[in-house]
Amino acid sequence: MKYSGIGGQAVMEGIMMKNGDAYAVAVRKPDQEIMVETSSYSGVAQNKKIKKLPILRGVFSFVESLTLGLKSLTFSASFFEEEEEKEKKTDKKKEDFLMGMTVAASVVMAIGIFMILPYGISLLFRECISSQWLTALLEGILRLCIFLGYVAGISLMSDIKRVYMYHGAEHKCINCIEHGMDLTVENVRKSSRLHKRCGTSFLLIVMIVSILFFMLIRVDSPILRLVLRLALIPVIAGVSYEFIRLAGKSDNGLVNLLSKPGLLLQKITTREPDDAMIEVGIASVEAVFDWKTYVNEINGSQSGSVSVKETDTVRQTEGGS
């Protein structure tokens, strides 16, 4: 498997694919036509040197993924709004402001539910658990349970089930080209719906890394412990990103083993798509990525490697004769 650098996200009845600064959102409209919009997004930080620094690039990537993901989701939802809602126009500045506020609110809610809530519950056990190490472990277990419960709970919603199917189509399209196959419905259909660079895996790694980090906080004040936990969130996100980035480029046995929990969780957050959904994924990829050249390069390098091995074998045989 060769790293392509392309990534994406499922949206309402569609898929967003991003390659560098270019991205495309493909949506299956109510009339069954596939609508594709392409644009560019350079991110929240314009300094490319800063964006390449380890750990920091993970923080920027997380914020940018939230922003672009919400923007793509809003675009896809616009095709399914009631007519009177479509007629309401919002100027660009107001739209950007509302987008920023929504992203900020989403981050605050996530921190409250997955960080502060487990910490608050763990404090209820401080009378019977004197060890801060065990309290931090309990907090981490609670955080994992809340996260897994949330993922499993929303998977029961009919609308989310379809989003998860598009999520599967997104992964299958990327896996198809990264394994050197032409991007056709048939090839995508037989590709895996699980991928090591998935955002689901990233969030699970965040939960696990947070347990390890928070166990190192050894202060008596509950308020100070909470402040330190909040301060470490960007670092945890950055470290988790570095692992996901490595996993996407490596076939190392240890890395593959550590990636297993995230892949298992993806069996909940992805579903097998139908052919119509796969067609949407293909349209999104083709709008931002030259997969034909990429696949030819993979197959060319693989055939070159085989030729070299065959030549070496012939030489060894001739030398032994």
mmCIF file of C-alpha atoms in Angstrom:
data_model
loop_
_atom_site.group_PDB
_atom_site.id
_atom_site.type_symbol
_atom_site.label_atom_id
_atom_site.label_comp_id
_atom_site.label_asym_id
_atom_site.label_seq_id
_atom_site.Cartn_x
_atom_site.Cartn_y
_atom_site.Cartn_z
ATOM 1 C CA MET A 1 0.000 0.000 0.000
ATOM 2 C CA LYS A 2 1.307 3.460 -0.928
ATOM 3 C CA TYR A 3 0.363 6.624 0.991
ATOM 4 C CA SER A 4 -1.701 8.908 -1.247
ATOM 5 C CA GLY A 5 -2.127 11.929 1.014
ATOM 6 C CA ILE A 6 -5.806 12.187 0.169
ATOM 7 C CA GLY A 7 -8.333 12.210 2.982
ATOM 8 C CA GLY A 8 -12.020 12.795 3.372
ATOM 9 C CA GLN A 9 -15.200 12.857 5.369
ATOM 10 C CA ALA A 10 -18.745 11.653 4.951
ATOM 11 C CA VAL A 11 -21.430 14.333 4.809
ATOM 12 C CA MET A 12 -25.205 14.267 4.312
ATOM 13 C CA GLU A 13 -25.800 12.067 1.241
ATOM 14 C CA GLY A 14 -22.254 12.743 0.085
ATOM 15 C CA ILE A 15 -18.505 12.705 0.553
ATOM 16 C CA MET A 16 -15.848 15.383 0.902
ATOM 17 C CA MET A 17 -12.337 14.578 -0.352
ATOM 18 C CA LYS A 18 -9.278 16.758 0.290
ATOM 19 C CA ASN A 19 -5.922 16.672 -1.451
ATOM 20 C CA GLY A 20 -3.496 19.362 -0.314
ATOM 21 C CA ASP A 21 -5.375 22.665 -0.292
ATOM 22 C CA ALA A 22 -7.922 21.462 -2.852
ATOM 23 C CA TYR A 23 -11.126 19.794 -1.750
ATOM 24 C CA ALA A 24 -14.349 18.628 -3.353
ATOM 25 C CA VAL A 25 -17.780 17.841 -1.960
ATOM 26 C CA ALA A 26 -19.890 15.408 -3.992
ATOM 27 C CA VAL A 27 -23.559 15.092 -3.043
ATOM 28 C CA ARG A 28 -26.319 12.860 -4.371
ATOM 29 C CA LYS A 29 -29.198 15.327 -4.775
ATOM 30 C CA PRO A 30 -32.850 14.351 -4.217
ATOM 31 C CA ASP A 31 -33.254 14.065 -8.036
ATOM 32 C CA GLN A 32 -30.328 11.518 -7.984
ATOM 33 C CA GLU A 33 -27.961 13.849 -9.834
ATOM 34 C CA ILE A 34 -24.427 14.001 -8.371
ATOM 35 C CA MET A 35 -23.471 17.590 -7.581
ATOM 36 C CA VAL A 36 -19.732 18.260 -7.171
ATOM 37 C CA GLU A 37 -18.317 21.504 -5.816
ATOM 38 C CA THR A 38 -14.556 22.063 -5.770
ATOM 39 C CA SER A 39 -12.734 24.736 -3.823
ATOM 40 C CA SER A 40 -9.557 25.322 -1.825
ATOM 41 C CA TYR A 41 -8.867 25.663 1.873
ATOM 42 C CA SER A 42 -5.421 26.679 3.072
ATOM 43 C CA GLY A 43 -6.250 26.277 6.757
ATOM 44 C CA VAL A 44 -6.243 28.480 9.845
ATOM 45 C CA ALA A 45 -2.456 29.005 9.843
ATOM 46 C CA GLN A 46 -0.847 30.473 6.747
ATOM 47 C CA ASN A 47 2.761 29.892 7.853
ATOM 48 C CA LYS A 48 3.669 26.587 6.196
ATOM 49 C CA LYS A 49 6.817 26.099 8.298
ATOM 50 C CA ILE A 50 4.805 26.201 11.527
ATOM 51 C CA LYS A 51 2.209 23.840 10.057
ATOM 52 C CA LYS A 52 4.922 21.247 9.425
ATOM 53 C CA LEU A 53 6.250 21.187 12.988
ATOM 54 C CA PRO A 54 5.556 17.886 14.806
ATOM 55 C CA ILE A 55 2.771 18.043 17.417
ATOM 56 C CA LEU A 56 1.743 21.559 16.302
ATOM 57 C CA ARG A 57 0.699 20.266 12.882
ATOM 58 C CA GLY A 58 -1.660 17.887 14.642
ATOM 59 C CA VAL A 59 -3.351 20.740 16.505
ATOM 60 C CA PHE A 60 -3.771 22.747 13.298
ATOM 61 C CA SER A 61 -5.000 19.669 11.421
ATOM 62 C CA PHE A 62 -7.636 18.960 14.076
ATOM 63 C CA VAL A 63 -9.039 22.510 14.020
ATOM 64 C CA GLU A 64 -8.931 22.646 10.224
ATOM 65 C CA SER A 65 -10.710 19.288 9.938
ATOM 66 C CA LEU A 66 -13.503 20.551 12.187
ATOM 67 C CA THR A 67 -13.857 23.781 10.220
ATOM 68 C CA LEU A 68 -13.769 22.234 6.756
ATOM 69 C CA GLY A 69 -15.919 19.305 7.856
ATOM 70 C CA LEU A 70 -18.637 21.583 9.179
ATOM 71 C CA LYS A 71 -18.485 23.724 6.042
ATOM 72 C CA SER A 72 -18.849 20.629 3.834
ATOM 73 C CA LEU A 73 -21.682 19.291 5.984
ATOM 74 C CA THR A 74 -23.525 22.616 5.729
ATOM 75 C CA PHE A 75 -23.119 22.586 1.949
ATOM 76 C CA SER A 76 -24.486 19.042 1.635
ATOM 77 C CA ALA A 77 -27.422 19.793 3.944
ATOM 78 C CA SER A 78 -28.423 22.774 1.787
ATOM 79 C CA PHE A 79 -29.778 20.399 -0.866
ATOM 80 C CA PHE A 80 -32.275 18.949 1.584
ATOM 81 C CA GLU A 81 -33.594 22.108 3.241
ATOM 82 C CA GLU A 82 -37.165 23.248 2.902
ATOM 83 C CA GLU A 83 -37.744 25.793 0.142
ATOM 84 C CA GLU A 84 -38.468 28.665 2.534
ATOM 85 C CA GLU A 85 -35.193 28.031 4.322
ATOM 86 C CA LYS A 86 -33.302 28.068 1.028
ATOM 87 C CA GLU A 87 -34.643 31.531 0.295
ATOM 88 C CA LYS A 88 -33.048 32.974 3.416
ATOM 89 C CA LYS A 89 -29.767 34.560 2.361
ATOM 90 C CA THR A 90 -26.824 35.096 4.696
ATOM 91 C CA ASP A 91 -23.968 37.416 3.799
ATOM 92 C CA LYS A 92 -20.426 35.980 3.686
ATOM 93 C CA LYS A 93 -19.115 37.691 6.834
ATOM 94 C CA LYS A 94 -22.085 36.595 8.898
ATOM 95 C CA GLU A 95 -21.793 33.056 7.533
ATOM 96 C CA ASP A 96 -18.092 32.878 8.458
ATOM 97 C CA PHE A 97 -18.852 34.236 11.928
ATOM 98 C CA LEU A 98 -21.594 31.668 12.505
ATOM 99 C CA MET A 99 -19.299 28.921 11.243
ATOM 100 C CA GLY A 100 -16.593 29.979 13.673
ATOM 101 C CA MET A 101 -19.041 30.120 16.555
ATOM 102 C CA THR A 102 -20.387 26.660 15.698
ATOM 103 C CA VAL A 103 -16.893 25.159 15.604
ATOM 104 C CA ALA A 104 -16.043 26.814 18.920
ATOM 105 C CA ALA A 105 -19.284 25.557 20.483
ATOM 106 C CA SER A 106 -18.601 22.038 19.177
ATOM 107 C CA VAL A 107 -15.123 22.031 20.737
ATOM 108 C CA VAL A 108 -16.470 23.317 24.074
ATOM 109 C CA MET A 109 -19.218 20.674 24.118
ATOM 110 C CA ALA A 110 -16.751 17.895 23.276
ATOM 111 C CA ILE A 111 -14.388 19.023 26.046
ATOM 112 C CA GLY A 112 -17.272 19.207 28.499
ATOM 113 C CA ILE A 113 -18.671 15.759 27.662
ATOM 114 C CA PHE A 114 -15.493 13.770 27.077
ATOM 115 C CA MET A 115 -13.007 15.562 29.364
ATOM 116 C CA ILE A 116 -14.682 17.473 32.197
ATOM 117 C CA LEU A 117 -17.597 15.074 32.813
ATOM 118 C CA PRO A 118 -15.427 11.950 33.365
ATOM 119 C CA TYR A 119 -13.113 13.984 35.605
ATOM 120 C CA GLY A 120 -16.054 15.215 37.683
ATOM 121 C CA ILE A 121 -17.455 11.696 38.076
ATOM 122 C CA SER A 122 -14.041 10.338 39.109
ATOM 123 C CA LEU A 123 -13.890 12.908 41.954
ATOM 124 C CA LEU A 124 -16.940 11.248 43.508
ATOM 125 C CA PHE A 125 -14.751 8.218 44.248
ATOM 126 C CA ARG A 126 -11.894 10.087 45.967
ATOM 127 C CA GLU A 127 -13.206 9.060 49.397
ATOM 128 C CA CYS A 128 -12.686 5.371 48.616
ATOM 129 C CA ILE A 129 -9.736 5.690 46.201
ATOM 130 C CA SER A 130 -6.748 7.489 47.731
ATOM 131 C CA SER A 131 -4.363 6.918 44.820
ATOM 132 C CA GLN A 132 -4.327 9.695 42.198
ATOM 133 C CA TRP A 133 -2.972 7.141 39.735
ATOM 134 C CA LEU A 134 -6.015 4.889 40.192
ATOM 135 C CA THR A 135 -8.353 7.878 40.082
ATOM 136 C CA ALA A 136 -6.825 8.948 36.753
ATOM 137 C CA LEU A 137 -7.211 5.385 35.457
ATOM 138 C CA LEU A 138 -10.871 5.339 36.513
ATOM 139 C CA GLU A 139 -11.375 8.701 34.815
ATOM 140 C CA GLY A 140 -9.843 7.321 31.623
ATOM 141 C CA ILE A 141 -12.069 4.238 31.688
ATOM 142 C CA LEU A 142 -15.129 6.444 32.186
ATOM 143 C CA ARG A 143 -14.025 8.639 29.275
ATOM 144 C CA LEU A 144 -13.650 5.612 27.016
ATOM 145 C CA CYS A 145 -17.059 4.269 28.053
ATOM 146 C CA ILE A 146 -18.766 7.615 27.373
ATOM 147 C CA PHE A 147 -17.048 7.887 23.983
ATOM 148 C CA LEU A 148 -17.844 4.314 22.932
ATOM 149 C CA GLY A 149 -21.414 4.676 24.207
ATOM 150 C CA TYR A 150 -21.841 7.866 22.180
ATOM 151 C CA VAL A 151 -20.478 6.261 18.992
ATOM 152 C CA ALA A 152 -22.644 3.160 19.429
ATOM 153 C CA GLY A 153 -25.710 5.189 20.392
ATOM 154 C CA ILE A 154 -25.769 7.498 17.370
ATOM 155 C CA SER A 155 -25.140 4.528 15.065
ATOM 156 C CA LEU A 156 -28.747 3.459 15.786
ATOM 157 C CA MET A 157 -30.135 6.617 14.142
ATOM 158 C CA SER A 158 -31.336 6.062 10.564
ATOM 159 C CA ASP A 159 -29.730 9.254 9.201
ATOM 160 C CA ILE A 160 -26.412 8.405 10.864
ATOM 161 C CA LYS A 161 -26.530 4.900 9.379
ATOM 162 C CA ARG A 162 -26.519 6.446 5.905
ATOM 163 C CA VAL A 163 -23.655 8.777 6.871
ATOM 164 C CA TYR A 164 -21.737 5.721 8.084
ATOM 165 C CA MET A 165 -22.386 4.056 4.710
ATOM 166 C CA TYR A 166 -20.914 7.077 2.938
ATOM 167 C CA HIS A 167 -18.037 6.927 5.445
ATOM 168 C CA GLY A 168 -17.453 3.365 4.288
ATOM 169 C CA ALA A 169 -17.523 4.488 0.647
ATOM 170 C CA GLU A 170 -14.931 7.160 1.413
ATOM 171 C CA HIS A 171 -12.537 4.620 2.946
ATOM 172 C CA LYS A 172 -13.116 2.088 0.198
ATOM 173 C CA CYS A 173 -12.281 4.636 -2.516
ATOM 174 C CA ILE A 174 -9.015 5.593 -0.799
ATOM 175 C CA ASN A 175 -8.088 1.966 -0.139
ATOM 176 C CA CYS A 176 -8.821 1.117 -3.756
ATOM 177 C CA ILE A 177 -6.323 3.570 -5.242
ATOM 178 C CA GLU A 178 -3.735 3.105 -2.481
ATOM 179 C CA HIS A 179 -3.647 -0.608 -3.345
ATOM 180 C CA GLY A 180 -2.999 0.184 -6.998
ATOM 181 C CA MET A 181 -6.446 -0.593 -8.420
ATOM 182 C CA ASP A 182 -8.382 1.467 -10.941
ATOM 183 C CA LEU A 183 -11.087 3.569 -9.335
ATOM 184 C CA THR A 184 -14.143 1.716 -10.598
ATOM 185 C CA VAL A 185 -17.329 0.755 -8.769
ATOM 186 C CA GLU A 186 -16.382 -2.922 -8.945
ATOM 187 C CA ASN A 187 -12.873 -2.384 -7.521
ATOM 188 C CA VAL A 188 -14.105 -0.017 -4.815
ATOM 189 C CA ARG A 189 -16.816 -2.476 -3.803
ATOM 190 C CA LYS A 190 -14.266 -5.206 -3.018
ATOM 191 C CA SER A 191 -11.906 -2.849 -1.144
ATOM 192 C CA SER A 192 -11.837 -2.605 2.657
ATOM 193 C CA ARG A 193 -14.031 -0.064 4.420
ATOM 194 C CA LEU A 194 -11.456 0.268 7.244
ATOM 195 C CA HIS A 195 -8.493 2.651 7.084
ATOM 196 C CA LYS A 196 -5.728 3.411 9.581
ATOM 197 C CA ARG A 197 -5.870 7.189 8.958
ATOM 198 C CA CYS A 198 -9.543 7.471 9.907
ATOM 199 C CA GLY A 199 -10.766 10.213 12.229
ATOM 200 C CA THR A 200 -12.488 7.556 14.336
ATOM 201 C CA SER A 201 -9.107 5.985 15.047
ATOM 202 C CA PHE A 202 -7.698 9.423 15.836
ATOM 203 C CA LEU A 203 -10.382 10.094 18.457
ATOM 204 C CA LEU A 204 -9.840 6.693 20.071
ATOM 205 C CA ILE A 205 -6.086 7.341 20.220
ATOM 206 C CA VAL A 206 -6.843 10.707 21.860
ATOM 207 C CA MET A 207 -8.809 8.895 24.572
ATOM 208 C CA ILE A 208 -6.008 6.398 25.186
ATOM 209 C CA VAL A 209 -3.185 8.966 25.114
ATOM 210 C CA SER A 210 -5.121 11.182 27.537
ATOM 211 C CA ILE A 211 -5.137 8.355 30.103
ATOM 212 C CA LEU A 212 -1.348 8.093 29.921
ATOM 213 C CA PHE A 213 -0.841 11.869 30.129
ATOM 214 C CA PHE A 214 -3.305 12.462 32.954
ATOM 215 C CA MET A 215 -1.737 9.729 35.055
ATOM 216 C CA LEU A 216 1.400 11.869 35.147
ATOM 217 C CA ILE A 217 -0.404 14.828 36.759
ATOM 218 C CA ARG A 218 0.452 14.624 40.464
ATOM 219 C CA VAL A 219 -1.038 17.691 42.148
ATOM 220 C CA ASP A 220 -3.362 17.831 45.148
ATOM 221 C CA SER A 221 -5.682 20.629 44.036
ATOM 222 C CA PRO A 222 -8.676 19.268 42.032
ATOM 223 C CA ILE A 223 -9.038 22.625 40.264
ATOM 224 C CA LEU A 224 -5.370 22.713 39.263
ATOM 225 C CA ARG A 225 -5.613 19.122 38.010
ATOM 226 C CA LEU A 226 -8.560 20.165 35.822
ATOM 227 C CA VAL A 227 -6.683 23.213 34.503
ATOM 228 C CA LEU A 228 -3.666 21.042 33.629
ATOM 229 C CA ARG A 229 -5.923 18.557 31.854
ATOM 230 C CA LEU A 230 -7.419 21.290 29.700
ATOM 231 C CA ALA A 231 -3.966 22.729 28.981
ATOM 232 C CA LEU A 232 -2.726 19.323 27.799
ATOM 233 C CA ILE A 233 -5.545 18.797 25.273
ATOM 234 C CA PRO A 234 -3.627 20.387 22.332
ATOM 235 C CA VAL A 235 -0.549 18.305 23.197
ATOM 236 C CA ILE A 236 -2.634 15.116 23.364
ATOM 237 C CA ALA A 237 -4.235 15.936 19.998
ATOM 238 C CA GLY A 238 -0.801 16.608 18.505
ATOM 239 C CA VAL A 239 0.703 13.342 19.774
ATOM 240 C CA SER A 240 -2.334 11.360 18.589
ATOM 241 C CA TYR A 241 -2.078 12.951 15.149
ATOM 242 C CA GLU A 242 1.584 11.922 14.874
ATOM 243 C CA PHE A 243 0.645 8.307 15.508
ATOM 244 C CA ILE A 244 -2.197 8.355 12.959
ATOM 245 C CA ARG A 245 0.133 9.995 10.440
ATOM 246 C CA LEU A 246 2.755 7.294 11.026
ATOM 247 C CA ALA A 247 0.142 4.535 10.824
ATOM 248 C CA GLY A 248 -1.041 5.803 7.436
ATOM 249 C CA LYS A 249 2.468 5.551 5.992
ATOM 250 C CA SER A 250 3.788 2.438 7.736
ATOM 251 C CA ASP A 251 3.187 -1.296 7.536
ATOM 252 C CA ASN A 252 5.317 -1.943 10.617
ATOM 253 C CA GLY A 253 3.994 -4.866 12.670
ATOM 254 C CA LEU A 254 3.880 -2.919 15.950
ATOM 255 C CA VAL A 255 2.147 0.048 14.326
ATOM 256 C CA ASN A 256 -0.405 -2.283 12.735
ATOM 257 C CA LEU A 257 -1.027 -3.933 16.104
ATOM 258 C CA LEU A 258 -1.570 -0.578 17.834
ATOM 259 C CA SER A 259 -3.934 0.415 15.020
ATOM 260 C CA LYS A 260 -6.194 -2.605 15.591
ATOM 261 C CA PRO A 261 -8.495 -1.009 18.247
ATOM 262 C CA GLY A 262 -9.241 1.914 15.940
ATOM 263 C CA LEU A 263 -9.953 -0.409 13.013
ATOM 264 C CA LEU A 264 -12.302 -2.446 15.205
ATOM 265 C CA LEU A 265 -14.165 0.712 16.204
ATOM 266 C CA GLN A 266 -14.526 1.609 12.524
ATOM 267 C CA LYS A 267 -16.702 -1.467 12.130
ATOM 268 C CA ILE A 268 -19.316 0.625 13.948
ATOM 269 C CA THR A 269 -18.649 3.997 12.294
ATOM 270 C CA THR A 270 -18.509 2.602 8.745
ATOM 271 C CA ARG A 271 -21.045 0.481 6.897
ATOM 272 C CA GLU A 272 -20.959 -1.209 3.507
ATOM 273 C CA PRO A 273 -22.187 1.341 0.924
ATOM 274 C CA ASP A 274 -24.354 0.688 -2.102
ATOM 275 C CA ASP A 275 -23.113 1.332 -5.648
ATOM 276 C CA ALA A 276 -24.805 4.759 -5.804
ATOM 277 C CA MET A 277 -22.795 5.878 -2.773
ATOM 278 C CA ILE A 278 -19.595 4.504 -4.280
ATOM 279 C CA GLU A 279 -20.264 6.567 -7.417
ATOM 280 C CA VAL A 280 -20.445 9.690 -5.238
ATOM 281 C CA GLY A 281 -17.104 8.795 -3.633
ATOM 282 C CA ILE A 282 -15.483 8.275 -7.030
ATOM 283 C CA ALA A 283 -16.791 11.645 -8.261
ATOM 284 C CA SER A 284 -15.324 13.371 -5.198
ATOM 285 C CA VAL A 285 -11.908 11.720 -5.624
ATOM 286 C CA GLU A 286 -11.713 12.477 -9.342
ATOM 287 C CA ALA A 287 -12.434 16.158 -8.708
ATOM 288 C CA VAL A 288 -9.209 16.658 -6.695
ATOM 289 C CA PHE A 289 -6.921 13.707 -7.387
ATOM 290 C CA ASP A 290 -5.259 12.270 -10.516
ATOM 291 C CA TRP A 291 -5.726 8.657 -9.491
ATOM 292 C CA LYS A 292 -4.797 7.218 -12.904
ATOM 293 C CA THR A 293 -1.246 8.608 -12.779
ATOM 294 C CA TYR A 294 -0.976 7.579 -9.135
ATOM 295 C CA VAL A 295 -2.118 3.990 -9.800
ATOM 296 C CA ASN A 296 0.216 3.704 -12.812
ATOM 297 C CA GLU A 297 3.127 4.798 -10.612
ATOM 298 C CA ILE A 298 2.271 2.158 -8.015
ATOM 299 C CA ASN A 299 1.932 -0.629 -10.565
ATOM 300 C CA GLY A 300 5.067 0.537 -12.385
ATOM 301 C CA SER A 301 7.170 0.471 -9.216
ATOM 302 C CA GLN A 302 5.780 -2.935 -8.246
ATOM 303 C CA SER A 303 6.519 -4.452 -11.659
ATOM 304 C CA GLY A 304 9.998 -2.914 -11.484
ATOM 305 C CA SER A 305 10.605 -4.584 -8.137
ATOM 306 C CA VAL A 306 9.459 -7.932 -9.525
ATOM 307 C CA SER A 307 11.787 -7.572 -12.531
ATOM 308 C CA VAL A 308 14.754 -6.847 -10.285
ATOM 309 C CA LYS A 309 14.006 -9.900 -8.133
ATOM 310 C CA GLU A 310 13.654 -12.108 -11.209
ATOM 311 C CA THR A 311 16.956 -10.828 -12.610
ATOM 312 C CA ASP A 312 18.733 -11.499 -9.309
ATOM 313 C CA THR A 313 17.302 -15.026 -9.277
ATOM 314 C CA VAL A 314 18.556 -15.676 -12.819
ATOM 315 C CA ARG A 315 22.014 -14.388 -11.890
ATOM 316 C CA GLN A 316 22.130 -16.595 -8.820
ATOM 317 C CA THR A 317 21.087 -19.598 -10.902
ATOM 318 C CA GLU A 318 23.688 -18.840 -13.556
ATOM 319 C CA GLY A 319 26.360 -18.351 -10.936
ATOM 320 C CA GLY A 320 25.539 -21.684 -9.344
ATOM 321 C CA SER A 321 25.579 -23.629 -12.632
#
